[in-house]
CSV table of C-alpha atoms in Angstrom, one decimal:
chain,number,residue,atom,x,y,z
A,1,UNK,CA,73.1,-99.3,-41.9
A,2,UNK,CA,75.9,-97.7,-40.9
A,3,UNK,CA,78.7,-95.6,-42.7
A,4,UNK,CA,81.6,-95.2,-40.3
A,5,UNK,CA,83.4,-98.3,-42.2
A,6,UNK,CA,82.8,-96.8,-45.4
A,7,UNK,CA,86.5,-95.5,-45.5
A,8,UNK,CA,88.0,-98.7,-45.2
A,9,UNK,CA,88.6,-100.6,-48.8
A,10,UNK,CA,90.0,-103.2,-47.0
A,11,UNK,CA,88.9,-105.8,-44.2
A,12,UNK,CA,88.7,-104.1,-40.8
A,13,UNK,CA,88.6,-104.9,-37.2
A,14,UNK,CA,89.7,-108.4,-36.3
A,15,UNK,CA,88.9,-110.0,-39.7
A,16,UNK,CA,91.2,-107.6,-41.1
A,17,UNK,CA,93.9,-108.3,-38.4
A,18,UNK,CA,93.7,-111.9,-39.5
A,19,UNK,CA,93.9,-111.0,-43.1
A,20,UNK,CA,97.2,-109.2,-42.4
A,21,UNK,CA,98.8,-112.0,-40.2
A,22,UNK,CA,97.9,-114.5,-43.0
A,23,UNK,CA,99.6,-112.2,-45.6
A,24,UNK,CA,103.0,-112.9,-43.5
A,25,UNK,CA,105.3,-110.3,-42.0
A,26,UNK,CA,109.0,-110.1,-41.6
A,27,UNK,CA,111.1,-112.1,-39.7
A,28,UNK,CA,111.2,-111.3,-36.0
A,29,UNK,CA,107.9,-109.3,-36.0
A,30,UNK,CA,106.1,-109.7,-33.1
A,31,UNK,CA,102.3,-110.7,-33.1
A,32,UNK,CA,101.8,-107.4,-30.9
A,33,UNK,CA,103.9,-105.2,-33.2
A,34,UNK,CA,101.5,-106.3,-36.2
A,35,UNK,CA,98.1,-105.3,-34.2
A,36,UNK,CA,99.9,-101.8,-33.6
A,37,UNK,CA,100.8,-101.6,-37.2
A,38,UNK,CA,97.0,-102.4,-38.1
A,39,UNK,CA,95.9,-100.0,-35.5
A,40,UNK,CA,98.0,-97.2,-37.0
A,41,UNK,CA,96.4,-97.6,-40.5
A,42,UNK,CA,94.8,-94.7,-41.9
A,43,UNK,CA,96.5,-92.6,-39.1
A,44,UNK,CA,94.8,-94.5,-36.7
A,45,UNK,CA,91.6,-94.9,-38.0
A,46,UNK,CA,91.3,-98.6,-38.0
A,47,UNK,CA,91.9,-98.6,-34.2
A,48,UNK,CA,88.3,-98.4,-33.3
A,49,UNK,CA,87.3,-100.9,-35.3
A,50,UNK,CA,89.7,-103.2,-34.2
A,51,UNK,CA,89.0,-102.3,-30.3
A,52,UNK,CA,85.3,-102.6,-30.8
A,53,UNK,CA,85.5,-106.3,-32.1
A,54,UNK,CA,87.9,-107.4,-29.5
A,55,UNK,CA,85.7,-105.6,-26.7
A,56,UNK,CA,82.5,-107.4,-28.3
A,57,UNK,CA,83.9,-111.0,-27.9
A,58,UNK,CA,85.5,-110.5,-24.7
A,59,UNK,CA,81.8,-109.1,-23.5
A,60,UNK,CA,80.3,-112.3,-25.1
A,61,UNK,CA,80.9,-115.8,-23.7
A,62,UNK,CA,83.0,-117.3,-26.4
A,63,UNK,CA,85.8,-119.2,-25.0
A,64,UNK,CA,89.3,-118.9,-25.4
A,65,UNK,CA,89.5,-122.1,-27.5
A,66,UNK,CA,86.7,-120.6,-29.6
A,67,UNK,CA,88.8,-117.5,-30.1
A,68,UNK,CA,91.8,-119.6,-30.9
A,69,UNK,CA,89.7,-121.3,-33.8
A,70,UNK,CA,88.6,-118.0,-35.2
A,71,UNK,CA,91.6,-117.1,-35.2
A,72,UNK,CA,93.6,-120.0,-36.5
A,73,UNK,CA,90.7,-120.7,-39.3
A,74,UNK,CA,90.8,-117.3,-40.4
A,75,UNK,CA,94.5,-116.8,-40.6
A,76,UNK,CA,95.2,-120.5,-42.1
A,77,UNK,CA,97.0,-121.0,-38.9
A,78,UNK,CA,99.5,-118.6,-39.7
A,79,UNK,CA,98.7,-117.3,-36.2
A,80,UNK,CA,99.0,-120.2,-33.5
A,81,UNK,CA,98.1,-118.8,-30.0
A,82,UNK,CA,100.0,-121.8,-28.4
A,83,UNK,CA,103.1,-120.6,-30.3
A,84,UNK,CA,103.0,-117.5,-28.0
A,85,UNK,CA,102.0,-118.7,-24.7
A,86,UNK,CA,98.5,-117.0,-24.6
A,87,UNK,CA,95.2,-118.1,-24.7
A,88,UNK,CA,92.5,-116.6,-27.0
A,89,UNK,CA,90.8,-114.3,-24.5
A,90,UNK,CA,93.8,-112.8,-22.9
A,91,UNK,CA,95.3,-112.5,-26.7
A,92,UNK,CA,92.4,-110.3,-27.5
A,93,UNK,CA,92.8,-108.3,-24.3
A,94,UNK,CA,96.3,-107.2,-25.5
A,95,UNK,CA,94.7,-106.4,-28.7
A,96,UNK,CA,92.2,-104.1,-27.2
A,97,UNK,CA,95.2,-102.4,-24.9
A,98,UNK,CA,97.3,-101.7,-28.0
A,99,UNK,CA,94.3,-100.1,-29.8
A,100,UNK,CA,93.5,-97.8,-26.6
A,101,UNK,CA,96.8,-96.6,-26.7
A,102,UNK,CA,96.9,-96.0,-30.2
A,103,UNK,CA,93.6,-93.8,-29.9
A,104,UNK,CA,95.0,-92.0,-26.9
A,105,UNK,CA,97.7,-90.5,-29.2
A,106,UNK,CA,95.0,-88.5,-30.9
A,107,UNK,CA,92.9,-88.3,-27.5
A,108,UNK,CA,94.3,-88.5,-24.2
A,109,UNK,CA,91.1,-88.5,-22.9
A,110,UNK,CA,89.7,-91.8,-24.4
A,111,UNK,CA,88.6,-94.2,-21.9
A,112,UNK,CA,87.6,-97.6,-22.9
A,113,UNK,CA,83.8,-98.3,-22.5
A,114,UNK,CA,81.7,-101.4,-23.1
A,115,UNK,CA,81.2,-102.3,-26.9
A,116,UNK,CA,77.5,-102.7,-25.9
A,117,UNK,CA,74.8,-104.6,-28.3
A,118,UNK,CA,75.9,-105.3,-31.5
A,119,UNK,CA,74.0,-102.6,-34.3
A,120,UNK,CA,74.2,-105.8,-36.5
A,121,UNK,CA,72.1,-107.9,-34.1
A,122,UNK,CA,69.3,-108.2,-37.0
A,123,UNK,CA,71.1,-109.7,-39.5
A,124,UNK,CA,71.8,-112.8,-37.4
A,125,UNK,CA,69.3,-114.9,-39.2
A,126,UNK,CA,70.6,-113.9,-42.9
A,127,UNK,CA,74.4,-114.4,-42.1
A,128,UNK,CA,73.5,-118.0,-40.2
A,129,UNK,CA,71.7,-118.9,-43.2
A,130,UNK,CA,75.3,-118.4,-45.2
A,131,UNK,CA,77.2,-120.0,-42.6
A,132,UNK,CA,75.1,-123.1,-42.6
A,133,UNK,CA,75.0,-122.9,-46.3
A,134,UNK,CA,78.6,-123.6,-47.0
A,135,UNK,CA,78.9,-125.8,-44.0
A,136,UNK,CA,79.9,-128.5,-46.3
A,137,UNK,CA,83.0,-126.7,-47.8
A,138,UNK,CA,84.0,-125.1,-44.4
A,139,UNK,CA,84.2,-128.5,-43.3
A,140,UNK,CA,87.2,-129.2,-45.7
A,141,UNK,CA,88.9,-126.5,-43.3
A,142,UNK,CA,88.1,-129.0,-40.2
A,143,UNK,CA,89.8,-131.4,-42.2
A,144,UNK,CA,92.8,-130.2,-43.5
A,145,UNK,CA,95.7,-132.4,-43.7
A,146,UNK,CA,97.9,-129.7,-43.0
A,147,UNK,CA,96.1,-126.7,-42.0
A,148,UNK,CA,93.3,-128.1,-40.3
A,149,UNK,CA,90.9,-126.6,-37.4
A,150,UNK,CA,88.5,-127.9,-35.4
A,151,UNK,CA,84.9,-126.8,-35.0
A,152,UNK,CA,84.9,-124.0,-37.4
A,153,UNK,CA,81.4,-124.1,-38.6
A,154,UNK,CA,79.9,-124.3,-35.1
A,155,UNK,CA,82.4,-121.7,-34.0
A,156,UNK,CA,81.1,-119.2,-37.1
A,157,UNK,CA,77.7,-119.9,-35.9
A,158,UNK,CA,78.2,-119.0,-32.6
A,159,UNK,CA,80.2,-115.9,-33.3
A,160,UNK,CA,76.8,-115.0,-35.3
A,161,UNK,CA,74.4,-115.6,-32.6
A,162,UNK,CA,76.5,-114.6,-29.5
A,163,UNK,CA,79.0,-112.0,-30.5
A,164,UNK,CA,77.8,-110.1,-33.9
A,165,UNK,CA,76.7,-111.3,-37.0
A,166,UNK,CA,78.6,-108.5,-38.6
A,167,UNK,CA,82.3,-110.0,-37.1
A,168,UNK,CA,80.4,-113.6,-38.1
A,169,UNK,CA,80.0,-112.6,-41.7
A,170,UNK,CA,83.7,-110.8,-41.8
A,171,UNK,CA,85.1,-114.1,-40.4
A,172,UNK,CA,83.3,-116.6,-42.7
A,173,UNK,CA,84.9,-114.5,-45.8
A,174,UNK,CA,88.4,-114.5,-44.1
A,175,UNK,CA,87.8,-118.5,-43.7
A,176,UNK,CA,86.7,-118.6,-47.6
A,177,UNK,CA,89.6,-116.5,-48.5
A,178,UNK,CA,92.2,-118.1,-46.4
A,179,UNK,CA,91.7,-121.7,-47.8
A,180,UNK,CA,90.7,-120.6,-51.4
A,181,UNK,CA,87.2,-122.3,-51.2
A,182,UNK,CA,85.8,-121.7,-54.6
A,183,UNK,CA,82.3,-119.7,-54.2
A,184,UNK,CA,79.7,-119.3,-57.1
A,185,UNK,CA,78.6,-116.0,-58.8
A,186,UNK,CA,75.3,-115.8,-57.0
A,187,UNK,CA,76.9,-116.2,-53.9
A,188,UNK,CA,79.3,-113.7,-54.4
A,189,UNK,CA,76.3,-111.4,-55.2
A,190,UNK,CA,74.7,-112.2,-52.4
A,191,UNK,CA,77.8,-111.5,-50.4
A,192,UNK,CA,78.2,-108.0,-51.8
A,193,UNK,CA,74.7,-107.1,-51.2
A,194,UNK,CA,74.9,-108.3,-47.5
A,195,UNK,CA,78.2,-106.4,-47.1
A,196,UNK,CA,77.0,-103.0,-48.5
A,197,UNK,CA,73.8,-103.3,-46.0
A,198,UNK,CA,76.2,-103.8,-43.2
A,199,UNK,CA,77.9,-100.6,-44.4
A,200,UNK,CA,81.1,-101.8,-46.1
A,201,UNK,CA,83.1,-100.3,-48.9
A,202,UNK,CA,82.0,-102.2,-52.0
A,203,UNK,CA,85.8,-103.6,-52.3
A,204,UNK,CA,85.6,-105.4,-48.5
A,205,UNK,CA,84.0,-108.5,-49.8
A,206,UNK,CA,86.3,-108.8,-52.5
A,207,UNK,CA,89.7,-107.3,-51.3
A,208,UNK,CA,92.0,-109.9,-52.3
A,209,UNK,CA,91.8,-113.9,-52.3
A,210,UNK,CA,88.3,-115.1,-53.1
A,211,UNK,CA,87.8,-117.7,-55.5
A,212,UNK,CA,84.9,-117.4,-57.7
A,213,UNK,CA,83.8,-120.3,-60.1
A,214,UNK,CA,82.0,-123.4,-59.8
A,215,UNK,CA,80.8,-124.7,-56.5
A,216,UNK,CA,81.6,-128.4,-56.8
A,217,UNK,CA,80.0,-128.6,-53.3
A,218,UNK,CA,77.5,-126.5,-53.9
A,219,UNK,CA,73.9,-126.5,-52.1
A,220,UNK,CA,70.6,-126.0,-53.8
A,221,UNK,CA,70.3,-122.1,-53.5
A,222,UNK,CA,73.2,-122.1,-56.3
């Protein structure tokens, strides 16, 4: 569908940022320093994808609470907005500012413009079906005894339908990876095919952490 992300062999955009937050950083590193480091990857190549995702969420009607849910679930609560005294939408505004500043290092004339309609809008039904088919497993995240996050399934669905199916799919993958939810080979093959059609490098779906085996919660599809 689009080939401008083929250069990224690991997750990118907001989902890629949550990956790095979940991976852990040295003591004393601030959240915005993490953002700046991720935006700087590939000599700044990651900054536009991160900016695009942040703007698209900000242009949607997702609430700050829903943004917080996405972040906490995708990072297994490694990122807690309430720890830093900033709500989800305000946090994304800061992320966007960091990305724009990094882009201007190479292009001083760069001006932020609206992200506009999601190029992957036609994938909404397909991605929403994937979210629904793992709902039973993802609800284990909501009730996790130590890292529980409420309303994950509903918020992922809202991200798909009201923000961007592409981002919704990447956030779904991050939740599955963060909480080590086992998926079967047929489901992985579907994810790989969907990722290819969305324009990902073949490594993005399996960029570490995905657990493939027997789905004890499996739906009839698998």
